[in-house]
XYZ file of C-alpha atoms in Angstrom:
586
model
C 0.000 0.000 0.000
C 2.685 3.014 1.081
C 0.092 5.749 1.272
C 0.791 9.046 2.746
C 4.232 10.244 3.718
C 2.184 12.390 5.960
C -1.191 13.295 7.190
C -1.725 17.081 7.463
C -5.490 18.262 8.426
C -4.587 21.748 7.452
C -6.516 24.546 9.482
C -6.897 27.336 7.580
C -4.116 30.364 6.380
C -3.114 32.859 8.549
C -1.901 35.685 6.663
C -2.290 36.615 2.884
C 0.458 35.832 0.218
C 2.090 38.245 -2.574
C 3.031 36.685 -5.820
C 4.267 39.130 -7.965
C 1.527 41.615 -8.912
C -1.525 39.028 -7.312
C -2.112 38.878 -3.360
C -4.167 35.873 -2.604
C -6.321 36.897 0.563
C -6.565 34.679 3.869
C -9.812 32.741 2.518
C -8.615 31.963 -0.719
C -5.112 30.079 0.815
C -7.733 28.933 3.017
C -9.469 26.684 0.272
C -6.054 25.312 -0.564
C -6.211 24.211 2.636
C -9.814 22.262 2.436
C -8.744 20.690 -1.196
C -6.011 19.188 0.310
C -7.613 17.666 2.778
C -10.650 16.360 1.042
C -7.854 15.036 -1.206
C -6.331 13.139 1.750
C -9.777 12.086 3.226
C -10.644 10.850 -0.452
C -7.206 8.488 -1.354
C -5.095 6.432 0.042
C -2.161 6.109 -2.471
C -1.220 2.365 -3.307
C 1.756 1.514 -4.782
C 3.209 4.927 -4.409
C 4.550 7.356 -2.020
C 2.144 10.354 -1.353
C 2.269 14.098 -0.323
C -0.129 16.908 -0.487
C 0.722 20.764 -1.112
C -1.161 23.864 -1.395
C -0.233 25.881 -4.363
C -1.164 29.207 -5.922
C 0.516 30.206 -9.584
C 4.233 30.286 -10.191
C 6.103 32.895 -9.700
C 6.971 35.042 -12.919
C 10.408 34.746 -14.510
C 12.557 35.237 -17.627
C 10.416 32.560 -19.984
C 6.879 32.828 -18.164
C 6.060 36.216 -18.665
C 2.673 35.805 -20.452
C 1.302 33.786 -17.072
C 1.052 37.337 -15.674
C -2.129 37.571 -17.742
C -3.639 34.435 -16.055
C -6.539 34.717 -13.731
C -5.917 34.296 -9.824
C -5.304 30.477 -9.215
C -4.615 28.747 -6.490
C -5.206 24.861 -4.843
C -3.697 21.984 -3.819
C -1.816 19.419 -5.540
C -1.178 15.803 -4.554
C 2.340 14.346 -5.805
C 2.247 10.330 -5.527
C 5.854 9.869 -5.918
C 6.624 5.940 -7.856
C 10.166 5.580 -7.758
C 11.303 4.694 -4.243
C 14.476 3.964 -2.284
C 14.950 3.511 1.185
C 16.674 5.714 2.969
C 17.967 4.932 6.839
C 15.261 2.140 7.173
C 12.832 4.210 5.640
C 10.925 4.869 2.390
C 11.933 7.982 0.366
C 11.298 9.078 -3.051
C 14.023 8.399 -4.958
C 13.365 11.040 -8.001
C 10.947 14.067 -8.435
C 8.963 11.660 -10.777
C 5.400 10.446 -10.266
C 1.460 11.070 -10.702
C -0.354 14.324 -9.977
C -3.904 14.854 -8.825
C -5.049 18.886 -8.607
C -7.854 21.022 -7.160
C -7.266 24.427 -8.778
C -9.760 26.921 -8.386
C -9.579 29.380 -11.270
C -6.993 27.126 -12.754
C -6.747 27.813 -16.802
C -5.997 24.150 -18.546
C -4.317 22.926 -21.923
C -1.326 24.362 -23.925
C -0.114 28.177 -24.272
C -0.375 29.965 -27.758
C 2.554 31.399 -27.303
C 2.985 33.582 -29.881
C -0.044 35.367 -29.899
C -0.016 35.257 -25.990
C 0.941 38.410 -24.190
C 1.405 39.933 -20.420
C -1.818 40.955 -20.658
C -3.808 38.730 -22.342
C -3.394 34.584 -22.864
C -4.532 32.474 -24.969
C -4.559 28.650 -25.403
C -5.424 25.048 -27.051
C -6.841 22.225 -26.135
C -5.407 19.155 -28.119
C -7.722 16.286 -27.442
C -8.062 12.244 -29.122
C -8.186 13.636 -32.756
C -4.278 14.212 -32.586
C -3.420 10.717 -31.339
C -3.261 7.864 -33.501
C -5.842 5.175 -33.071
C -8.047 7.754 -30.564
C -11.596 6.083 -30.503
C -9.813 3.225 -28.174
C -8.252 5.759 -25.836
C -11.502 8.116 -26.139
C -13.719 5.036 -24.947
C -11.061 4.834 -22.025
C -11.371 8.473 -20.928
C -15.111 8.935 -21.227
C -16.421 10.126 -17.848
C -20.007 10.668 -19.624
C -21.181 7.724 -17.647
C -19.793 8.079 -14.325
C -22.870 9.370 -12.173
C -20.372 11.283 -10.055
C -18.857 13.340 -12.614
C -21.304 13.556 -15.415
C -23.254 16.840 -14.385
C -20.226 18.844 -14.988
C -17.753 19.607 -17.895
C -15.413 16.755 -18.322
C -12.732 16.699 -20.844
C -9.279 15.378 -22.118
C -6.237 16.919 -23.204
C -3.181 15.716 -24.775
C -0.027 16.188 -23.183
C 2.184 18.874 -24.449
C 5.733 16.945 -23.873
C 4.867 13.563 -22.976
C 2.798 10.760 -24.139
C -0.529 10.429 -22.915
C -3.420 13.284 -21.671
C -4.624 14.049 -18.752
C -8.341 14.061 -17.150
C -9.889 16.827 -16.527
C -13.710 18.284 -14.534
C -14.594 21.512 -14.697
C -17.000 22.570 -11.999
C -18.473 26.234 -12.423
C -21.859 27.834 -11.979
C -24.708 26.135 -13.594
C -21.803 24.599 -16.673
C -21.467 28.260 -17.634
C -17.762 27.574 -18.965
C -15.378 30.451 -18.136
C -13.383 29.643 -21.568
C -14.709 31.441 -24.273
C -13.315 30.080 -28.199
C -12.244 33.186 -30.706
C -13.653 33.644 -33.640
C -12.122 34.219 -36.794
C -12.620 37.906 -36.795
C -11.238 38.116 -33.259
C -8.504 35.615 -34.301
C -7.213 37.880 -37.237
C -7.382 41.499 -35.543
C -5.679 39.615 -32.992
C -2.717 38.958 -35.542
C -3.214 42.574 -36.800
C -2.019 43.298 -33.270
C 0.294 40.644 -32.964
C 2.713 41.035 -36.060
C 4.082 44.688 -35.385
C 4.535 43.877 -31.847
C 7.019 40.498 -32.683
C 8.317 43.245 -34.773
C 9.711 45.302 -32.351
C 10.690 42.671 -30.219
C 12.787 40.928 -32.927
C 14.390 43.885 -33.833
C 15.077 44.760 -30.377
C 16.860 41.379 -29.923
C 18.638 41.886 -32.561
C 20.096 45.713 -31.239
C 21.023 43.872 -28.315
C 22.631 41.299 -30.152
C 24.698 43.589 -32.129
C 25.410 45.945 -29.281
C 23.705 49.109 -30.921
C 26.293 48.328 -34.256
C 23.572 49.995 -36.849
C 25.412 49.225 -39.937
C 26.034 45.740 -38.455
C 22.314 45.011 -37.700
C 21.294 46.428 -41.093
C 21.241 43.280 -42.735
C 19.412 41.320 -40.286
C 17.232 44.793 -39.946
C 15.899 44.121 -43.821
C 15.298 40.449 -43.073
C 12.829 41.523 -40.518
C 11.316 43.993 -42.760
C 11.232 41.541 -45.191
C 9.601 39.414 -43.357
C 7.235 41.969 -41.714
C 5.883 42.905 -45.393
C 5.197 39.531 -45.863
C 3.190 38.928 -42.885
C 1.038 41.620 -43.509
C 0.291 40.980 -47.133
C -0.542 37.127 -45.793
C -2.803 38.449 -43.700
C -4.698 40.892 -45.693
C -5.248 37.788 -47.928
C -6.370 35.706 -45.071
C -9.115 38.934 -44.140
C -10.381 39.138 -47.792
C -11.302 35.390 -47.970
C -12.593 35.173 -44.848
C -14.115 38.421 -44.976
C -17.950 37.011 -45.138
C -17.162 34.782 -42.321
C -15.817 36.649 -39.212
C -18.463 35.334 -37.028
C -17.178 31.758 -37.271
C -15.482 29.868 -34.503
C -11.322 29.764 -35.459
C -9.722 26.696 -36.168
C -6.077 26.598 -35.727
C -2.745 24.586 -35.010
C -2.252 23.095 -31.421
C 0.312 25.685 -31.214
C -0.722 28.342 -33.438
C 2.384 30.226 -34.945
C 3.318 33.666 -36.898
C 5.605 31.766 -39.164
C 2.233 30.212 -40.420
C 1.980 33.592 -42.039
C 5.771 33.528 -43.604
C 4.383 31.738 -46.447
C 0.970 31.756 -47.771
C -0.886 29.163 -45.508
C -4.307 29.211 -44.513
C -4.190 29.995 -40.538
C -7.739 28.049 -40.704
C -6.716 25.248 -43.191
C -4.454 22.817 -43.612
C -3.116 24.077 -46.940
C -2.626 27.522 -48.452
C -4.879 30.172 -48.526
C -5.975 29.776 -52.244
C -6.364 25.809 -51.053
C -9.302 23.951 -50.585
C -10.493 24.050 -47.417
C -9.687 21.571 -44.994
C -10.050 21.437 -41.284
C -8.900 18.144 -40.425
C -7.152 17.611 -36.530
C -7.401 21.766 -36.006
C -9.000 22.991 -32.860
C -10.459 26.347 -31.180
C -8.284 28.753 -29.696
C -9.529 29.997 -25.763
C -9.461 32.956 -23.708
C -10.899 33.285 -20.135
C -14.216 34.977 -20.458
C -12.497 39.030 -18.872
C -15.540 39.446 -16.808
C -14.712 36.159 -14.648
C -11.464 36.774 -14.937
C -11.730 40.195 -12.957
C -14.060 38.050 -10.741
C -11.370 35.855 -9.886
C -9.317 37.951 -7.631
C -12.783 37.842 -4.957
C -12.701 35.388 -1.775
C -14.545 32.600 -3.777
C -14.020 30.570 -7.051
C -15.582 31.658 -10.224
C -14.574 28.083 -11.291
C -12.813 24.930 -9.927
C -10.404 22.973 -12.399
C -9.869 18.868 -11.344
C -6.944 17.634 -13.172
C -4.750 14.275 -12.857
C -3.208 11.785 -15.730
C -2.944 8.061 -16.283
C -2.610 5.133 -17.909
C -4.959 2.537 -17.827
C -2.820 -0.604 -17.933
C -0.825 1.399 -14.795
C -2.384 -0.108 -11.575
C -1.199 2.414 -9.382
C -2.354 5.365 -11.870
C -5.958 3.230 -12.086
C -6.206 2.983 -8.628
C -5.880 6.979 -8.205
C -7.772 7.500 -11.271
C -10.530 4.889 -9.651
C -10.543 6.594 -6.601
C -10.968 10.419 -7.540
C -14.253 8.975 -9.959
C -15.478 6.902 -7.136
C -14.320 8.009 -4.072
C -14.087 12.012 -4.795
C -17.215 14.127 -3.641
C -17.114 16.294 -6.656
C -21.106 17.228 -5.732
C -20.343 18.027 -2.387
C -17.035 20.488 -4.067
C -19.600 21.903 -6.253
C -22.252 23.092 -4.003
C -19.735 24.058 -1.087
C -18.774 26.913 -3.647
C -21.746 27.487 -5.886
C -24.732 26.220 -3.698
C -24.026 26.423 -0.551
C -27.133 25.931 1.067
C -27.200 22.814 -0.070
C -24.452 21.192 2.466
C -24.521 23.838 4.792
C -23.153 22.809 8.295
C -22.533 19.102 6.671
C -18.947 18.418 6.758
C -16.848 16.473 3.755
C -17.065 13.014 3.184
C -15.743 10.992 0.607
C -18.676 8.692 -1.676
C -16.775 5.559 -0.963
C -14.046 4.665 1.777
C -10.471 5.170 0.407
C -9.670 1.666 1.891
C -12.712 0.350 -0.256
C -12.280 -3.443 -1.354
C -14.368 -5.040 -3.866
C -16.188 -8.575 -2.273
C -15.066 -11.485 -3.541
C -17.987 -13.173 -4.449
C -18.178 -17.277 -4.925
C -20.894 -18.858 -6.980
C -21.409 -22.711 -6.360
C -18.970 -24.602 -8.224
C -20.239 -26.922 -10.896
C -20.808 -30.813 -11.252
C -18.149 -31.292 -13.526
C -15.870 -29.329 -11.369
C -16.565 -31.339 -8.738
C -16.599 -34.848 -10.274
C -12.782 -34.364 -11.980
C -11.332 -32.736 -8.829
C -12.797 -36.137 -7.259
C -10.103 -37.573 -8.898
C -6.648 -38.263 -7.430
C -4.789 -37.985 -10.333
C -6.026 -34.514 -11.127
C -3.749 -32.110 -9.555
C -5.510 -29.051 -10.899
C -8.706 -27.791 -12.082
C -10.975 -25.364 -12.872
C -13.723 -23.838 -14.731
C -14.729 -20.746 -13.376
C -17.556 -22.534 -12.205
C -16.702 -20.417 -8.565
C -16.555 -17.052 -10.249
C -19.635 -14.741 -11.547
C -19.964 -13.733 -14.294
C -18.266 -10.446 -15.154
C -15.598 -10.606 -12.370
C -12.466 -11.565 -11.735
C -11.063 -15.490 -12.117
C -11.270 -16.032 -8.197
C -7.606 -17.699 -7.434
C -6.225 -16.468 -10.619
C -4.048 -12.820 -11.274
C -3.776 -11.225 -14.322
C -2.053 -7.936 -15.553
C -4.506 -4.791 -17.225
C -4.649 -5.193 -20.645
C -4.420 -1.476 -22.642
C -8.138 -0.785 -21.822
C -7.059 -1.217 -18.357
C -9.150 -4.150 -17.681
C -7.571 -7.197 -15.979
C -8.696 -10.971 -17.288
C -12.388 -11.471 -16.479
C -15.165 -14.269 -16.444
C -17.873 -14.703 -19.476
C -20.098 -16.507 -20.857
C -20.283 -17.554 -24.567
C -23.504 -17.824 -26.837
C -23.604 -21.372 -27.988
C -20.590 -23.086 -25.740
C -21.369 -23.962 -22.118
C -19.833 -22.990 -18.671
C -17.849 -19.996 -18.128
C -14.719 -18.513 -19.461
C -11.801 -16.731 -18.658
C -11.144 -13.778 -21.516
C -7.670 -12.235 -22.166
C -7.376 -9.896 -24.035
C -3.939 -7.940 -24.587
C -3.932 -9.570 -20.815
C -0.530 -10.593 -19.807
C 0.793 -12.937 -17.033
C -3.061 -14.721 -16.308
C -1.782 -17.147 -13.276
C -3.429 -19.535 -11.153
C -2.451 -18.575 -7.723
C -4.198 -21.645 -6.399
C -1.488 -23.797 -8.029
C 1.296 -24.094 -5.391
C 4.389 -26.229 -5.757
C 5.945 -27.523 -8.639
C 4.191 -29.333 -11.487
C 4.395 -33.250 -11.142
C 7.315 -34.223 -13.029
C 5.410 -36.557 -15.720
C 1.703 -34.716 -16.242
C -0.529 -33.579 -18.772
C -1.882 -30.045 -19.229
C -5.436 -29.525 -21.260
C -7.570 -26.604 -21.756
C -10.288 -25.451 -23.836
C -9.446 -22.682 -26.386
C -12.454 -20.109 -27.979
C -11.804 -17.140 -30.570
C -14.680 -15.331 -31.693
C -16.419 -14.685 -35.459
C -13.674 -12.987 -37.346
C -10.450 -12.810 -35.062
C -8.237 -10.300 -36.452
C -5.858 -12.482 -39.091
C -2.444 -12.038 -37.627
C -3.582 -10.872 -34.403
C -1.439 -11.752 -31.465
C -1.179 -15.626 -30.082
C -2.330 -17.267 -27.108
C 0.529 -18.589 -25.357
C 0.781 -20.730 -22.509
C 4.064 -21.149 -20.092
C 5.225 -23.718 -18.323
C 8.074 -22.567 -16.399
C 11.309 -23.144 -13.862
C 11.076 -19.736 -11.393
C 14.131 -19.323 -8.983
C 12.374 -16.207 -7.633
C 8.989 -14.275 -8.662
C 9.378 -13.104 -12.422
C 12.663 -14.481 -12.600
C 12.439 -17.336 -15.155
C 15.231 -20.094 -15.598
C 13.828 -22.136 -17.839
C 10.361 -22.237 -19.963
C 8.413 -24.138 -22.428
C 5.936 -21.578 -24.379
C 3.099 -22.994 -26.444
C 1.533 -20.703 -28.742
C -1.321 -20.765 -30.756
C -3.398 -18.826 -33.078
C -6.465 -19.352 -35.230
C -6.550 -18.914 -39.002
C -8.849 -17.053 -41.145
C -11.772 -18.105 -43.633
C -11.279 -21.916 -42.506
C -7.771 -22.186 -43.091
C -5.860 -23.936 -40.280
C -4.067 -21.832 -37.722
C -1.172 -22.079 -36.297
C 1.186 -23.570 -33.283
C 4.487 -22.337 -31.870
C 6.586 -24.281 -29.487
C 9.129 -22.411 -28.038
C 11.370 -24.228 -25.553
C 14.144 -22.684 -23.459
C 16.334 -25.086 -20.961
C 19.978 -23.499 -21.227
C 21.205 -25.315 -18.662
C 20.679 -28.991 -19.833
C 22.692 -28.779 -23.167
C 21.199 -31.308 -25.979
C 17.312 -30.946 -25.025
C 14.918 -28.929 -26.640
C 15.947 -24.958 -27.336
C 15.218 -24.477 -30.965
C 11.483 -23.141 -31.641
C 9.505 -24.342 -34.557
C 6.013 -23.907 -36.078
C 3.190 -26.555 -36.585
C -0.366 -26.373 -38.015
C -3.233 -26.254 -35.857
C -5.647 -28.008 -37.705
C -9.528 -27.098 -37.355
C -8.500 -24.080 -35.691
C -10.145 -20.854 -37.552
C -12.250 -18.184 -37.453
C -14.911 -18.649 -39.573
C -17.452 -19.606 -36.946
C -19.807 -18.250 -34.088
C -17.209 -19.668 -31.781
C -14.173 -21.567 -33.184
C -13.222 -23.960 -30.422
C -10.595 -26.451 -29.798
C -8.316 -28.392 -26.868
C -4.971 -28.274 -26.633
C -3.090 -30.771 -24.792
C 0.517 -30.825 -23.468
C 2.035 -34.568 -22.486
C 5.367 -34.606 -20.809
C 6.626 -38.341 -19.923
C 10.253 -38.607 -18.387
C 11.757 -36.244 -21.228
C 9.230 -36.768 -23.940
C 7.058 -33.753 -25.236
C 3.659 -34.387 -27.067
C 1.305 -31.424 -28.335
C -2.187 -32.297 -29.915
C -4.898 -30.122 -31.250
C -8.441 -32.025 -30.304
C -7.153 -35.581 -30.333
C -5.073 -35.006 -33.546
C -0.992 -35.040 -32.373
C 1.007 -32.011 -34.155
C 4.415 -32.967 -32.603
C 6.494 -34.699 -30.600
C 9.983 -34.987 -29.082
C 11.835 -37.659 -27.372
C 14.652 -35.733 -26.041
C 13.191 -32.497 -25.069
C 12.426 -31.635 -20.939
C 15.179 -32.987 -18.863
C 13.543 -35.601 -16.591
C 14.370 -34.078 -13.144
C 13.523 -30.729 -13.882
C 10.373 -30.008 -12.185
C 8.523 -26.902 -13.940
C 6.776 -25.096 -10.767
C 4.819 -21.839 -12.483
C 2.335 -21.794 -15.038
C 0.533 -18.606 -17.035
C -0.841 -17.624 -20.145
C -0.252 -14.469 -22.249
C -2.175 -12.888 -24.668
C -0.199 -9.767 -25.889
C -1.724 -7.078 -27.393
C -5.410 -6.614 -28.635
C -5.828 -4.128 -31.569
C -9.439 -4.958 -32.572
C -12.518 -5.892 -30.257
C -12.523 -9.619 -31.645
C -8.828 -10.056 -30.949
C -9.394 -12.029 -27.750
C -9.097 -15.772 -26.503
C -11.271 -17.332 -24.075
C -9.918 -20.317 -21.745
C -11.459 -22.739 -19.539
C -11.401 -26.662 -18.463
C -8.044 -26.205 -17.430
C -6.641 -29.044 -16.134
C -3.491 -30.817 -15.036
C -3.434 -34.805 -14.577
C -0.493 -36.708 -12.447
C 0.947 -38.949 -15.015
């Protein structure tokens, strides 16, 4: 777990704070205070190192001078710090890296336009899932439309400007009235009107400085500018005469709109140049904060609260934050302390769900077959999912989050009985029932499913058999891989051995049909069974034997961990389903 490196229950500011030309008032580093503790009564951090801090905007500097324009923000931010040492006896971070959670109020989200941004006014983007390759899978994962706790208010997703990924964010301000207002395209061009001489004289101003006042030095680089100035300009009054009759629509622009855009004769709307078709393909509005708010923002109270954090879904330690700010976050209780306050008067904060909330493990009764094989003494393993309802977790089996962020989980099939176990893109499924090592003669079988149209060269299945000297820490392996083929064509079978230590058995991997294994049906099942005998190695498909080796597990090694793998899933029929797993004592 980790959790918290320490537990504040803040009590309110004393005295008011100057940052540069703002001065945040007692009540406003007061509500610093509350976020950060609703943010500590609302998560636990697990698998992570936490700390809390109440924040208010950066101080201005040589390369952040357009933030003076920003409305007055301030908050709390929680830093769950991932890479870990310990340091005398105890757990420290070991780097500044990690995940953040925030609770801005007045907060202004998404990426700077910094050219057209000045001291006194900014303006930005908001890159969301149309700039990242394959976005309807990572759109589907971000979609807080259906989360009853968040869904009243403004939720939304924007790419990161440096790294990979987005982050989350809710917007929570008075009746959804957005303080964000998009330019239009009128606005957008008198804005560059204003923009262009201004660069001007800051270029050439650089440039002075550069040459140390030498005027006949600077003269070249003086006409460049010019040059370049005249250019702008006539780019512009182009851009104003096409889009003369259309001032009053909303401005579509770059992620990080740019002056240079102008340097040639592009289309600051378009994709192409301005005499171009028009195309508006991956561009996006271009914000300002509505002035009115903005001058509201230096009051006591919010005009707006901003909810930010980032993660990945196949990340348990980002889920579980990201699980427990939907969940466990009282983002109605945030809303009306600010903007209805009636409404909780004299009720203090309280999370929706415990941060040390466990899902039940639930056990359905286990079936007849189940029952009848385990009867059996020379079964050493079994199972069905008979125990396990439909919809949850394999109950005594692990698995890793797949990209979707969803871990291996039990279903039923239209048309095939019982329950099964579907990976997919799940790595590392393992029985954690299954304790010792594996008898030294045996034979594994289990029950294979793909769906209707599996994705032709999607990813195998792949079971291993394997020698662990410690937890992930393989010594020796025997992978069997299969995968289906397409329009009744056979699939296929790897077998992919690995005993470096034993010279002369089995290392060399090789490829074998799988016959009557497709995907041309509702469900295209079949069972694949693994025989080991002193050092022999069988593998059938159904009852039909594909190979065989007489020299290929040493006879004393005993093989003590078992798993299967499914690797990636790119399309919603890529996906396996197991069950009848079962291991006999030869």
């Amino acid at each position: 777990m980790i959790g918290w490196m320490k537990v504040y229950n803040f009590k309110g500011a004393k005295k008011p704070l100057q940052v540069d030309a703002k001065l945040y008032s007692v009540n406003q580093l007061s509500i610093c205070d509350t976020f950060a503790n609703w943010i500590q009564t609302s998560y636990i951090p697990k698998g992570g190192l936490g700390d809390v801090r109440r924040t208010a905007l950066e101080k201005l500097g040589l390369y952040n001078q357009n933030k003076a324009a920003l409305p007055q923000s301030y908050g709390a931010v929680a830093k769950i710090y991932t890479f870990l040492k310990y340091d005398k006896g105890k757990m420290v971070p070991e780097n500044n890296l990690g995940l953040n959670w925030s609770i801005m109020a007045n907060a202004v989200p998404g990426w700077e336009a910094s050219d057209i941004s000045s001291p006194t006014q900014y303006y930005f983007t908001m890159p969301s899932f149309e700039s990242e390759p394959g976005y309807e899978t990572q759109q589907k994962i971000h979609d807080l439309s259906t989360n009853s706790n968040v869904n009243p208010y403004i939720s939304f997703w924007v790419k990161n400007l440096e790294a990979g990924g987005g982050t989350d964010y809710v917007l929570l301000c008075k009746d959804n009235r957005s303080p964000f207002i998009q330019l239009k395209k009128g606005e957008y061009l008198r804005l560059l009107e204003q923009v262009i001489p201004r660069v001007y004289e800051i270029e050439k101003k650089k440039l002075y400085e550069r040459e140390q006042g030498d005027q006949k030095r600077a003269e070249p680089f003086v006409k460049i500018l010019d040059d370049k100035q005249r250019t702008r300009l006539a780019n512009l009054e182009r851009l104003k005469e096409k889009y003369k009759d259309r001032l009053a629509e909303i401005a579509l622009v770059n992620a990080q709109p740019s002056l240079t855009d102008l340097d040639t004769k592009r289309d600051v709307f378009s994709n192409g140049y301005i005499t171009d078709a028009e195309s508006t393909s991956g561009r996006m509005p271009v914000y300002k904060v509505d002035p009115a708010m903005a001058e509201l923002c230096k009051k006591d109270q919010p005009q707006w609260i901003l909810v930010s954090w980032w993660w990945s879904p196949n990340q348990p330690v980002e889920k579980h934050l990201h699980e427990s700010i939907v969940n466990n976050f009282n983002f109605g209780h945030l809303y009306n302390f600010f903007f209805a306050p009636e409404k909780v008067k004299g009720q203090p904060y309280k999370p929706l769900r415990s941060p040390t909330y466990k899902e039940a493990v639930v056990f359905t009764d286990e079936s007849e077959q189940s029952k009848k094989i385990k009867a059996d003494k020379t079964v050493f393993f079994f199972d069905d999912f008979s125990t396990t309802p439909v919809g949850k977790k394999p109950n005594g089996w692990s698995s890793k989050l797949n990209a979707e962020g969803k871990p291996c989980l039990v279903a039923m099939l239209d048309g095939e009985p019982g329950n099964w176990a579907e990976l997919k893109g799940n790595e590392s499924f393992v029985p954690t029932r299954l304790k010792g090592p594996l008898p030294q003669n045996f034979t594994i079988s289990y029950d294979v499913v793909v769906p209707q149209n599996f994705t032709w060269g999607g990813k195998p299945l792949a079971i291993r058999l394997s020698k662990e000297t410690s937890s992930e820490n393989t010594q020796s392996f025997l992978n069997v891989s299969i995968r289906p083929g397409f329009s009744g064509r056979e699939g296929e079978v790897e077998i992919e051995p690995k005993f470096p230590s034993t010279p002369g058995y089995l290392n060399t991997s090789k490829y074998f049909p799988a016959p009557g294994f497709s995907n041309n049906k509702k469900n295209n099942r079949i069972t694949v069974t693994i025989k080991k005998k002193e050092e022999d190695l069988q593998v059938f498909i159904d009852q039909r034997k594909i190979a065989e080796y007489n020299k290929a597990i040493p006879a004393g090694l005993l093989l003590n961990t078992l798993s299967f793998t499914h690797g990636r899933s790119d399309k919603e029929t890529e996906k396996y389903y197991v069950s009848n797993i079962k291991i006999i004592k030869e």
